[in-house]
PDB file of C-alpha atoms and ligand atoms in Angstrom:
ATOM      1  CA  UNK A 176       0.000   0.000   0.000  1.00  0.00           C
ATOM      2  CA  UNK A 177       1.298   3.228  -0.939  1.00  0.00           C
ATOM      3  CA  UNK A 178       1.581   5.222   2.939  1.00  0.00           C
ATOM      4  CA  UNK A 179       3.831   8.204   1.453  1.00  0.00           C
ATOM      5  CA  UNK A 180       2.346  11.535   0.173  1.00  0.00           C
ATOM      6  CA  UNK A 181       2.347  11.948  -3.473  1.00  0.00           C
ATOM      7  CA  UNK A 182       4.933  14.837  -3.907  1.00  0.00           C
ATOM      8  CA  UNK A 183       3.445  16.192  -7.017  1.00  0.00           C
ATOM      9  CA  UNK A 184      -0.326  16.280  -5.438  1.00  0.00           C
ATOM     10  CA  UNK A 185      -0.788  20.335  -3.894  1.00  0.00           C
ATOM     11  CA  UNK A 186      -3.091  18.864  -1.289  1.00  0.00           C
ATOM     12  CA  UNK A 187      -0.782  17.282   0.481  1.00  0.00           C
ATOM     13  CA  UNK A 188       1.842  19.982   0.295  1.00  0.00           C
ATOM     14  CA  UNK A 189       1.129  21.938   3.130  1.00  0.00           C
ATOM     15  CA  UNK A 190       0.985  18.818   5.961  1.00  0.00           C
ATOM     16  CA  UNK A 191       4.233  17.565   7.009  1.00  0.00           C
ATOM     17  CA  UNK A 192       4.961  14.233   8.180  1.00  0.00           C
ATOM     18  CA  UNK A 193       6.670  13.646  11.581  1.00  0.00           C
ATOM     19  CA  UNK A 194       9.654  11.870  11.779  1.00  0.00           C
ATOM     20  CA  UNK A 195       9.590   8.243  13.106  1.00  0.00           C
ATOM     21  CA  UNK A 196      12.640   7.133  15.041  1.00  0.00           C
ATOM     22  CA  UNK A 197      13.976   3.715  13.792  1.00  0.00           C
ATOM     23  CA  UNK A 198      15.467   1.836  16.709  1.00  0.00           C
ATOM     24  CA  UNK A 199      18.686   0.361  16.274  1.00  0.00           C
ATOM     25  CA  UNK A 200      18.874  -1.126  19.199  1.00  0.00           C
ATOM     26  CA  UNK A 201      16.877  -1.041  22.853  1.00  0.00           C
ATOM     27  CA  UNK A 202      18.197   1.899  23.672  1.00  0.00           C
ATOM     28  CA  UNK A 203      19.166   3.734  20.601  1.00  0.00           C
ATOM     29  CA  UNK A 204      17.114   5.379  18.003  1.00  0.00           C
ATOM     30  CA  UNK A 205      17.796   7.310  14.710  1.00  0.00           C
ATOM     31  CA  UNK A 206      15.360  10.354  14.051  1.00  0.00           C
ATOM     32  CA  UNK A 207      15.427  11.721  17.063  1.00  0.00           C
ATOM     33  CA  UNK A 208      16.859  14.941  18.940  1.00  0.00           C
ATOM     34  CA  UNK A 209      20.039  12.913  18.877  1.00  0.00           C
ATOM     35  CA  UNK A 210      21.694  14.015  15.587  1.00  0.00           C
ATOM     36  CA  UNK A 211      23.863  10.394  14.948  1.00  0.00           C
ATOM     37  CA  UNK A 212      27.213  10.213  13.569  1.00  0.00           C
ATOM     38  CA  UNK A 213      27.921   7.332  11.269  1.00  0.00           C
ATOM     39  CA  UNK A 214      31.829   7.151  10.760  1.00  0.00           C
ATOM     40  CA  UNK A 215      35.025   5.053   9.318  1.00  0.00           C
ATOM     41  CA  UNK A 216      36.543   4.511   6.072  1.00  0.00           C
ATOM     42  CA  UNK A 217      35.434   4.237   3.212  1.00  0.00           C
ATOM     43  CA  UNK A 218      36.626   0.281   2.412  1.00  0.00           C
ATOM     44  CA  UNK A 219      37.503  -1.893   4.905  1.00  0.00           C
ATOM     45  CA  UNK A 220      41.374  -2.407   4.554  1.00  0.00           C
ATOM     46  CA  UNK A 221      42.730  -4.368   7.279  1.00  0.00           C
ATOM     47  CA  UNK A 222      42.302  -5.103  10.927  1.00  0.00           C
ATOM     48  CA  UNK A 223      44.486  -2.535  12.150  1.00  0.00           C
ATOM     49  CA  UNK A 224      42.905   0.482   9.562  1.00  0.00           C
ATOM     50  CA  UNK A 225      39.541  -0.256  11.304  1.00  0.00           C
ATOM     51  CA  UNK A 226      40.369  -0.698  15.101  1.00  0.00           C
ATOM     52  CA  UNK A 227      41.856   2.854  14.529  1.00  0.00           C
ATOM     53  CA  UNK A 228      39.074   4.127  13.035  1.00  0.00           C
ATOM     54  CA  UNK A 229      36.655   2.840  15.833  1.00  0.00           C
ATOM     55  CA  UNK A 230      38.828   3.399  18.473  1.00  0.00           C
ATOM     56  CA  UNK A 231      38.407   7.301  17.288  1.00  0.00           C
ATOM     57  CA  UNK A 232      34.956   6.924  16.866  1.00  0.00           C
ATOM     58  CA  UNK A 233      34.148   5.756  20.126  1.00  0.00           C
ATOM     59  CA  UNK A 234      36.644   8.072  21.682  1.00  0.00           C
ATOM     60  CA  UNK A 235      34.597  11.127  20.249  1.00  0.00           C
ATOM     61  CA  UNK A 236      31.160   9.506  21.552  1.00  0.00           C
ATOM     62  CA  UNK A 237      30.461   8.324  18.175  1.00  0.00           C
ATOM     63  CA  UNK A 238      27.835   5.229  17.884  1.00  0.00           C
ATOM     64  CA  UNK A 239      28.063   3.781  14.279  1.00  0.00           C
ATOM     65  CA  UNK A 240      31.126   2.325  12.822  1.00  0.00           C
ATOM     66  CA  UNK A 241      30.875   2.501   8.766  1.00  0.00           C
ATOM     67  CA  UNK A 242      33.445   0.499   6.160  1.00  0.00           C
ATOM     68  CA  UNK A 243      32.472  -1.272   3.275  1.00  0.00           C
ATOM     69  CA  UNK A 244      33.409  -4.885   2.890  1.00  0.00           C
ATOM     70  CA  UNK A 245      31.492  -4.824  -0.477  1.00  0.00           C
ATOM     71  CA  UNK A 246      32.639  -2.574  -2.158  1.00  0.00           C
ATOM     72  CA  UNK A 247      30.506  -0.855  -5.656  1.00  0.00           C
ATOM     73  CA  UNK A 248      33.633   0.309  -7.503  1.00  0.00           C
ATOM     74  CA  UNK A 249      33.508   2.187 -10.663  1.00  0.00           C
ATOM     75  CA  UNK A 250      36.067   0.473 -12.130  1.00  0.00           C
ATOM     76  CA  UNK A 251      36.436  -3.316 -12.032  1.00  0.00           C
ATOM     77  CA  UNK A 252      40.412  -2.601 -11.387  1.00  0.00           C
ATOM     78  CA  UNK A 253      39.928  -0.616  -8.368  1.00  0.00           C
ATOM     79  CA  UNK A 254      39.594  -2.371  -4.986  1.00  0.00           C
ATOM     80  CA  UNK A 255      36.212  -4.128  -4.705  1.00  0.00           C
ATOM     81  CA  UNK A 256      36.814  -4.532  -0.780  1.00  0.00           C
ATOM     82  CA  UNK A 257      37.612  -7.348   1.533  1.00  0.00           C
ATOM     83  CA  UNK A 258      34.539  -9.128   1.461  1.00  0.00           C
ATOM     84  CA  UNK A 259      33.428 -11.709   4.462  1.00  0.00           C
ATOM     85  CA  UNK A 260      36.715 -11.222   6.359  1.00  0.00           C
ATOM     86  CA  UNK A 261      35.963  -7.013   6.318  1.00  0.00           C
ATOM     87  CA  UNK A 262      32.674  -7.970   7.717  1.00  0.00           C
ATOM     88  CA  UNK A 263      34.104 -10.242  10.885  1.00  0.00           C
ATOM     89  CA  UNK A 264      36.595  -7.249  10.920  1.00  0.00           C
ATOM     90  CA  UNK A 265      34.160  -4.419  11.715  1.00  0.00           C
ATOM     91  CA  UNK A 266      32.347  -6.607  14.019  1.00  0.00           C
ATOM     92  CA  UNK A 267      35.432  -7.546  15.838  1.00  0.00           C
ATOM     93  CA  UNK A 268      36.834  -3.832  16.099  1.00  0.00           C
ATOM     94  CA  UNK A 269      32.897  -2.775  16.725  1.00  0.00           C
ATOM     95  CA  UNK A 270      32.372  -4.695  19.343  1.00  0.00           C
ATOM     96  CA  UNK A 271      35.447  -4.141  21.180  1.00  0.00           C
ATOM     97  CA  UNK A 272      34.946  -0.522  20.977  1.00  0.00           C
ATOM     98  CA  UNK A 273      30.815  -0.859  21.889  1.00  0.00           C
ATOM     99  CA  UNK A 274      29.826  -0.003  18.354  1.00  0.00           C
ATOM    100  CA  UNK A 275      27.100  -0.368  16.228  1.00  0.00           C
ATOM    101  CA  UNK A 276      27.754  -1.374  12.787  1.00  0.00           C
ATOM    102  CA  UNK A 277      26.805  -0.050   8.604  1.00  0.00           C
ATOM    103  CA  UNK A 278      27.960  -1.413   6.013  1.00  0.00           C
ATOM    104  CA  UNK A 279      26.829  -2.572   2.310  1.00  0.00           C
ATOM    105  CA  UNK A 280      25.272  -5.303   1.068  1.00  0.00           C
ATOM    106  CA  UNK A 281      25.693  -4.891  -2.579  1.00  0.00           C
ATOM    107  CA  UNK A 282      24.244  -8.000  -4.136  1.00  0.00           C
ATOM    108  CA  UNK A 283      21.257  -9.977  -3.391  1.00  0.00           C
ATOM    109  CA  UNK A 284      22.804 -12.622  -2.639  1.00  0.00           C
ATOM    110  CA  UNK A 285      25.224 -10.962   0.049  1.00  0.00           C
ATOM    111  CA  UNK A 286      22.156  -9.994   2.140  1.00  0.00           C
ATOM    112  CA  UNK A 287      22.085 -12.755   4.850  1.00  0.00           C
ATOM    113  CA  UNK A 288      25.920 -12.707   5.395  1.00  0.00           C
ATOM    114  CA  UNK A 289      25.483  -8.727   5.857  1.00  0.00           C
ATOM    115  CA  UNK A 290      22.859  -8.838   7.790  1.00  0.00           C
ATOM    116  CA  UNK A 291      24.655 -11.543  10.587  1.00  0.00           C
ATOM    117  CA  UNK A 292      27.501  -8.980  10.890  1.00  0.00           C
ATOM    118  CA  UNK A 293      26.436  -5.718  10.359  1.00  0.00           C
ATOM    119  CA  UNK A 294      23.438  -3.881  12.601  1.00  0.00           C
ATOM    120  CA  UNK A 295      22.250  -1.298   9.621  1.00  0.00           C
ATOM    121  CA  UNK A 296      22.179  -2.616   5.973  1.00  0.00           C
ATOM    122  CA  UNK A 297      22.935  -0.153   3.853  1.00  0.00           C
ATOM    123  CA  UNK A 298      21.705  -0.225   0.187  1.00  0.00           C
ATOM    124  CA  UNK A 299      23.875   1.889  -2.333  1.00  0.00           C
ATOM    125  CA  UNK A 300      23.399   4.418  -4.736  1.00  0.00           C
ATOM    126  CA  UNK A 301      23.905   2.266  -7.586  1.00  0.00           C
ATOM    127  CA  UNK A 302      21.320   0.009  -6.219  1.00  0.00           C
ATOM    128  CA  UNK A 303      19.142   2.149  -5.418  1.00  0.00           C
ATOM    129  CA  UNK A 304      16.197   0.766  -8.090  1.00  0.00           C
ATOM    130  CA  UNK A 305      17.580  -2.637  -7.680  1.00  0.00           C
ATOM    131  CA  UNK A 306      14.561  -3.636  -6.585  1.00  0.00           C
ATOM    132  CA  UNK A 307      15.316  -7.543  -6.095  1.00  0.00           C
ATOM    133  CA  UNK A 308      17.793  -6.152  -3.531  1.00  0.00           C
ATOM    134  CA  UNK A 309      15.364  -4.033  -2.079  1.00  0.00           C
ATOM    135  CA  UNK A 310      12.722  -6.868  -1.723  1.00  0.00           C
ATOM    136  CA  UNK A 311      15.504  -9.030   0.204  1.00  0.00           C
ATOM    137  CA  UNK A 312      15.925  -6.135   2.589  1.00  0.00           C
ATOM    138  CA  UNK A 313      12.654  -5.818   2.832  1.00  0.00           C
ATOM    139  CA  UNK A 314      12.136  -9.590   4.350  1.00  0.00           C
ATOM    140  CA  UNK A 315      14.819  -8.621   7.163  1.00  0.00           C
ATOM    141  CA  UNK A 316      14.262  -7.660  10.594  1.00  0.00           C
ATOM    142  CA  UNK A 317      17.250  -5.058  10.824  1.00  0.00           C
ATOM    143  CA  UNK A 318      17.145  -1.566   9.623  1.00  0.00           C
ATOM    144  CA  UNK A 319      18.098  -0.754   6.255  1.00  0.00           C
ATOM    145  CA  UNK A 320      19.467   2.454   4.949  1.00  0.00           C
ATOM    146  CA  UNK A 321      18.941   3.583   1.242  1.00  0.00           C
ATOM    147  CA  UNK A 322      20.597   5.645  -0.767  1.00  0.00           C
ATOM    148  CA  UNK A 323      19.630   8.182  -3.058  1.00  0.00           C
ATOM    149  CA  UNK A 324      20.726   7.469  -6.499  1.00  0.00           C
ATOM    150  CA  UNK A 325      22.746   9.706  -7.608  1.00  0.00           C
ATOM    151  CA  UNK A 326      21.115  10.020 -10.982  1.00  0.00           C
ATOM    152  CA  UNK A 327      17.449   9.946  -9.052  1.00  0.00           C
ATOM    153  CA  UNK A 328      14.864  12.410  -7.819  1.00  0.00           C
ATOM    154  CA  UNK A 329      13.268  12.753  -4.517  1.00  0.00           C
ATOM    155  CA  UNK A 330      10.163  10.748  -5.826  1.00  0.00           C
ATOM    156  CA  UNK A 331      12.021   7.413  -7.309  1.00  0.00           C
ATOM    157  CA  UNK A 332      14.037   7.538  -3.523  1.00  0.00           C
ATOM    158  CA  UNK A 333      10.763   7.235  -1.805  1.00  0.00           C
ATOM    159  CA  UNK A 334       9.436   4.786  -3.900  1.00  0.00           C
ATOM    160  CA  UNK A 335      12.275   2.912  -3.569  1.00  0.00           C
ATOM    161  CA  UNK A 336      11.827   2.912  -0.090  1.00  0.00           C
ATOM    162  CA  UNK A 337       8.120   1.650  -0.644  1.00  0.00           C
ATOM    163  CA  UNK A 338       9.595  -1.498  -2.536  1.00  0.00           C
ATOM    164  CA  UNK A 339      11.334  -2.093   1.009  1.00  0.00           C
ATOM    165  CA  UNK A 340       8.461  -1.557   3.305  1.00  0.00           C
ATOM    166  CA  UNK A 341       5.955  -3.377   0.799  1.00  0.00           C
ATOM    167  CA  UNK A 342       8.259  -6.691   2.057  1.00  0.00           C
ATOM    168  CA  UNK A 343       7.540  -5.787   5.907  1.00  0.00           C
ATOM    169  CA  UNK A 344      10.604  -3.826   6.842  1.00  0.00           C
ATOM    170  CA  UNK A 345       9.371  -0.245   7.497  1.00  0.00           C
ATOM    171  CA  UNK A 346      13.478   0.083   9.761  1.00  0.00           C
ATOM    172  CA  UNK A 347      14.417   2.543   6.505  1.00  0.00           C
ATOM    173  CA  UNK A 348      16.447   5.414   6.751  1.00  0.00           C
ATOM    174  CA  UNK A 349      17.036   7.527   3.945  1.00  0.00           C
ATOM    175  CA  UNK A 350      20.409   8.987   3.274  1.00  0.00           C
ATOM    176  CA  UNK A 351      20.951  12.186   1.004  1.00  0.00           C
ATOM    177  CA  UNK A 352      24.426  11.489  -0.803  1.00  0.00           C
ATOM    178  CA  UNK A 353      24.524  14.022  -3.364  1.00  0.00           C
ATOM    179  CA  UNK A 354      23.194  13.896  -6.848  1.00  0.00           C
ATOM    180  CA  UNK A 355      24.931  14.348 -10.296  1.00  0.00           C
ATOM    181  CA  UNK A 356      24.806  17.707 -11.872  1.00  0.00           C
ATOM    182  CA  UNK A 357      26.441  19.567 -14.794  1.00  0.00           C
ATOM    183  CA  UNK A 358      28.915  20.707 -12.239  1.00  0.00           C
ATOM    184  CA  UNK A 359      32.346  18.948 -11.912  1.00  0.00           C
ATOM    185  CA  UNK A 360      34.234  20.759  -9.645  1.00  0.00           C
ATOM    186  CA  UNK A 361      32.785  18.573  -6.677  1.00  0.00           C
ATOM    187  CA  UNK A 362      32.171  14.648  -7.261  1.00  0.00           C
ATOM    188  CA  UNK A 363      28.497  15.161  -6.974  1.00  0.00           C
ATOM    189  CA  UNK A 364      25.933  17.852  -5.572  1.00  0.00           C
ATOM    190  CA  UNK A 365      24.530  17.648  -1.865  1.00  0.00           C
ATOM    191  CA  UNK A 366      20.777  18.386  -2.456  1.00  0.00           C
ATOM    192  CA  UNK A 367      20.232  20.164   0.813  1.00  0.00           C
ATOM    193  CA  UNK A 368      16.617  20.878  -0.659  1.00  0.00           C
ATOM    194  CA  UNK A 369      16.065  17.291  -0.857  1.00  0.00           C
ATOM    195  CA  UNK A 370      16.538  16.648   2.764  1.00  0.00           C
ATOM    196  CA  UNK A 371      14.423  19.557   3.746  1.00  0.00           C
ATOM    197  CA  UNK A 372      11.715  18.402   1.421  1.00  0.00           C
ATOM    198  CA  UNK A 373      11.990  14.524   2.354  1.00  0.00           C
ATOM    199  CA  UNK A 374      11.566  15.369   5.995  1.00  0.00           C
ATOM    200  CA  UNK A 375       8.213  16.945   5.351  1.00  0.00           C
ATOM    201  CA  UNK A 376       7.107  14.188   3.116  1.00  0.00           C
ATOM    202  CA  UNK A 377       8.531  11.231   4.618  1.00  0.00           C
ATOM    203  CA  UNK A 378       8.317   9.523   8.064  1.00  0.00           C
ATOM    204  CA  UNK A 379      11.913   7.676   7.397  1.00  0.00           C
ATOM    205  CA  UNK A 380      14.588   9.738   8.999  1.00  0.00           C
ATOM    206  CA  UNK A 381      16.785  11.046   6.659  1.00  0.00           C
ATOM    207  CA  UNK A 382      21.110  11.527   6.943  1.00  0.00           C
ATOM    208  CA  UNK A 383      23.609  13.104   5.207  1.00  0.00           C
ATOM    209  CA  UNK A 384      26.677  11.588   3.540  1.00  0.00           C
ATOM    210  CA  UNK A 385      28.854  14.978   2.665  1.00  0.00           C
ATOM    211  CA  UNK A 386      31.838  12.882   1.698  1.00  0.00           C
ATOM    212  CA  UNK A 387      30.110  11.198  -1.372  1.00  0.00           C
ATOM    213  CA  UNK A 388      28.178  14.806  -1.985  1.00  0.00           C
ATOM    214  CA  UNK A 389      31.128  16.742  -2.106  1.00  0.00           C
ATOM    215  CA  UNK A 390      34.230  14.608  -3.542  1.00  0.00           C
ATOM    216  CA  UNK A 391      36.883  16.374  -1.427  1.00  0.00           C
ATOM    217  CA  UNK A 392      37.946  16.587   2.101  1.00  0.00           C
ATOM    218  CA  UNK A 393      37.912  19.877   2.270  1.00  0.00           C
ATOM    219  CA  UNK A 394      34.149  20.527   1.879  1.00  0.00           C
ATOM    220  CA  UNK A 395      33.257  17.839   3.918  1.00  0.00           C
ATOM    221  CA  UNK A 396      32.565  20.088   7.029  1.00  0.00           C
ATOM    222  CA  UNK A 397      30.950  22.958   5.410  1.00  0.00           C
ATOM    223  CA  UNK A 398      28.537  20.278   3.290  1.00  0.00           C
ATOM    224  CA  UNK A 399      28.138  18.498   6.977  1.00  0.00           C
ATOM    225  CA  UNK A 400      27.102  21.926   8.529  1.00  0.00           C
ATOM    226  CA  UNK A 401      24.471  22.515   5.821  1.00  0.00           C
ATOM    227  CA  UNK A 402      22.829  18.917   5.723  1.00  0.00           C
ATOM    228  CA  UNK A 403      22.112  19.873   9.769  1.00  0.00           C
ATOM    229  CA  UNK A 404      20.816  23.137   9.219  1.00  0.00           C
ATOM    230  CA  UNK A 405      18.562  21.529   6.389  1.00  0.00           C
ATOM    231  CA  UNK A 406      17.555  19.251   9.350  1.00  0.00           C
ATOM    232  CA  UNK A 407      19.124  15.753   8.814  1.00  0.00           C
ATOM    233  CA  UNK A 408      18.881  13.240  11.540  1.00  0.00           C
ATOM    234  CA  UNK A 409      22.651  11.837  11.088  1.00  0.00           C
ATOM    235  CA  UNK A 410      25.664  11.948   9.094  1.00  0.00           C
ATOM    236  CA  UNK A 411      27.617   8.757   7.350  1.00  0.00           C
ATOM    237  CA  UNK A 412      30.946  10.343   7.005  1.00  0.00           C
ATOM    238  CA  UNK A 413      34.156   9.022   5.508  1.00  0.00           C
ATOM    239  CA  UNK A 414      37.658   9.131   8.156  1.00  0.00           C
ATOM    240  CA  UNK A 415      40.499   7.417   7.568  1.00  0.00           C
ATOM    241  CA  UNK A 416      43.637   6.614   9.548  1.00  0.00           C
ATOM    242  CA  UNK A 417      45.542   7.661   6.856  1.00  0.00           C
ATOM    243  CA  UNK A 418      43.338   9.451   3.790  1.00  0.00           C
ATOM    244  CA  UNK A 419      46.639   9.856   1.271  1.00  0.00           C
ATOM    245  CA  UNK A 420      46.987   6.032   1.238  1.00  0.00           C
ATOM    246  CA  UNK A 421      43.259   4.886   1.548  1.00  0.00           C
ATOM    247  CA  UNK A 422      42.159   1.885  -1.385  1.00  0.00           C
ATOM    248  CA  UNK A 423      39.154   3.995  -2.022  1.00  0.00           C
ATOM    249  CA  UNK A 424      37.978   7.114  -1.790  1.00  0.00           C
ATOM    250  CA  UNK A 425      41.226   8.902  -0.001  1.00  0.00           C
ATOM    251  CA  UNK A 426      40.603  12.819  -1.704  1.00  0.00           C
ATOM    252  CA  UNK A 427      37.609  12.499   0.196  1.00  0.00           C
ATOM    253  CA  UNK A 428      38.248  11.068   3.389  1.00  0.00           C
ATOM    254  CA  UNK A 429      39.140  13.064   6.610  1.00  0.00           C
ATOM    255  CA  UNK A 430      42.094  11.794   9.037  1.00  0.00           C
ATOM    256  CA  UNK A 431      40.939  10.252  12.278  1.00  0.00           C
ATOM    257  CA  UNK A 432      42.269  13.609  13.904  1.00  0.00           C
ATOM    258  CA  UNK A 433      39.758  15.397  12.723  1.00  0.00           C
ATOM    259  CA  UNK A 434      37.059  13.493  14.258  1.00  0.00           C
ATOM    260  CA  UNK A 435      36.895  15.691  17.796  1.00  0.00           C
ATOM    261  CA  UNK A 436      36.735  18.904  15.886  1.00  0.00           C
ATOM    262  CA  UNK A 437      34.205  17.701  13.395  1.00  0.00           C
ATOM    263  CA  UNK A 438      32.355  16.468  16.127  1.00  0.00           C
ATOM    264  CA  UNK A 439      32.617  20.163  17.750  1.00  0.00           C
ATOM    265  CA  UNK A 440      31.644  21.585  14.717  1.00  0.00           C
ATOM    266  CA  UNK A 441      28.652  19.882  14.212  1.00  0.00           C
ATOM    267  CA  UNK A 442      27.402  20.455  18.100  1.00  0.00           C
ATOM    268  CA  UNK A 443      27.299  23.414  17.613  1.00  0.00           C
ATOM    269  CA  UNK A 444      24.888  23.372  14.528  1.00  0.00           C
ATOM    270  CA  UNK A 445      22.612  20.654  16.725  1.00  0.00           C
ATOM    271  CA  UNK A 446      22.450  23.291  19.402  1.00  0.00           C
ATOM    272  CA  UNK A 447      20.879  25.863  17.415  1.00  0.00           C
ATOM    273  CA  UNK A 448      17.306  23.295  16.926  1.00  0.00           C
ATOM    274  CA  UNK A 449      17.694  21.836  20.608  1.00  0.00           C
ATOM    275  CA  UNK A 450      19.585  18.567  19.219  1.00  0.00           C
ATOM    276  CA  UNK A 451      22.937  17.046  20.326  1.00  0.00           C
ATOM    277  CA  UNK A 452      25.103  15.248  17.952  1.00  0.00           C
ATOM    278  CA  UNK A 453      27.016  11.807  18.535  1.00  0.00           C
TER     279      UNK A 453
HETATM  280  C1  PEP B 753      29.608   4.137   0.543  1.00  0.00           C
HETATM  281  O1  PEP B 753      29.053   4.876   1.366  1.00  0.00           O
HETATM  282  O2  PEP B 753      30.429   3.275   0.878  1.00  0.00           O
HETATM  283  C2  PEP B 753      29.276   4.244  -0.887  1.00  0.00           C
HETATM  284  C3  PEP B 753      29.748   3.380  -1.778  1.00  0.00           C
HETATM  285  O3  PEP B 753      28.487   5.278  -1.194  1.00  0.00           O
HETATM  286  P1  PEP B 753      27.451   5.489  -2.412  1.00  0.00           P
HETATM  287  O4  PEP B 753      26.633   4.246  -2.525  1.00  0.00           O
HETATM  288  O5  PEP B 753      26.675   6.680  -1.949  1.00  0.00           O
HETATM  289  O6  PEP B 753      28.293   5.772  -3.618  1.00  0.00           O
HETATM  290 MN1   MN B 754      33.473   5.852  -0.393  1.00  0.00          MN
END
């Protein structure tokens, strides 16, 4: 049953939708006053590359470890991740640290292995209208976070997320991680509008990835700052032990040391709407 708003109808323009947290966990929501940071690197590259990265997570009050195992590459030469054994990594690292887990599943097939390791799916861009994928997500009793295509507009991500919560699974959060524009300067265009609009429309909490949106480390924090003020419920962000030697996505990635400040940073944006951020 279609339970979303049509975006293009005027009558339902005016009447926004509360946000419904989506527990993680007993005691841990997303979508609520507690703004969530979602942070690691990019690919999962070894055993020691991820303990660092969640032993700086945790240390800044952080509650989501990210790292892909699975790994969408645009080229089939590039790294296409460490596959089970980044999985029993994270949760080894997580666990040791008291972390949650997000990370990938990329194929259909990978779904059930995910889902034993991680604690949020998380459904890619470029699968973002695979809908066989979305169905299998659907069946599972773990959240699931989608997305955005990057080539997609605010009404194919919501439907999208219909094609999970017509299998049962309403756990969905929706993640804003920019879209593809005629610009080039940045790797793709956060659509701050998007989130804005997708918080009216949608009960599904909705994060920010400002490390796919903008391409380069050194927009990360300003893009970060502006996906808050546009009222997003988290941010998946990309830190690295080491950026200038990551497998994947290095230009983008912020060193671990970073982490407190960024976490500063963004505090203070959460303060202005009566949030905190961790
Ligand atoms: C990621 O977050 O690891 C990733 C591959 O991002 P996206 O699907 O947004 O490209
Ligand atoms: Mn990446």
């Amino acid at each position: 049953m279609n339970t979303l708003p049509d975006l293009q109808t005027s009558k339902t323009m005016n009447t926004a939708v509360t946000t419904k947290p989506v527990p993680i966990t007993s005691n841990f929501a997303i979508g609520s006053s507690e703004v969530v940071l979602m942070a690691g690197p990019c690919s999962v590259e070894s055993y020691a590359q991820t303990r660092a990265a969640a032993e700086a997570v945790a240390r800044v009050g952080g509650r989501v470890l990210r790292g892909g195992a699975f790994k969408p590459r645009t080229s089939p030469d590039s790294f296409q991740g460490l596959g089970q054994e980044g999985l029993e990594i994270l949760r080894d690292v997580a666990d040791e640290f008291g972390l949650l887990v997000i990370t990938e599943a990329l194929a259909v097939e990978h779904v059930p292995l995910v889902a034993r390791y991680a604690d949020i799916i998380q459904l890619g861009s470029r699968n973002m209208q695979h809908y066989p994928l979305l169905w299998a997500a659907g069946e599972l009793d773990k959240p699931v976070l989608l997305k955005r295509g990057f080539m997609s507009t605010i009404d194919e991500w919501l439907k999208a997320a219909e094609h999970i919560s017509s299998r049962g699974n309403t756990n969905i959060i929706l993640c804003e991680r920019g879209i593809r524009t005629f610009e080039t300067a940045t790797r793709n265009t956060l659509d701050t509008n998007g989130i804005a609009l997708v918080k009216q429309r949608s009960p599904y909490p909705v994060i920010a990835d400002p490390s796919h949106a903008t391409g380069r480390a050194d927009l990360v924090l300003p893009a970060a700052r502006a996906a808050l003020a546009a009222g997003a419920d988290g941010l998946l962000v990309e830190f690295h032990p080491d950026p200038d030697n990551a497998l994947s996505d290095g230009q983008q990635s912020l060193p671990l040391s970073k982490l407190p400040h960024f976490v500063a940073e963004m505090g203070k944006i959460t303060a202005v709407f009566n949030r905190t951020f961790t």
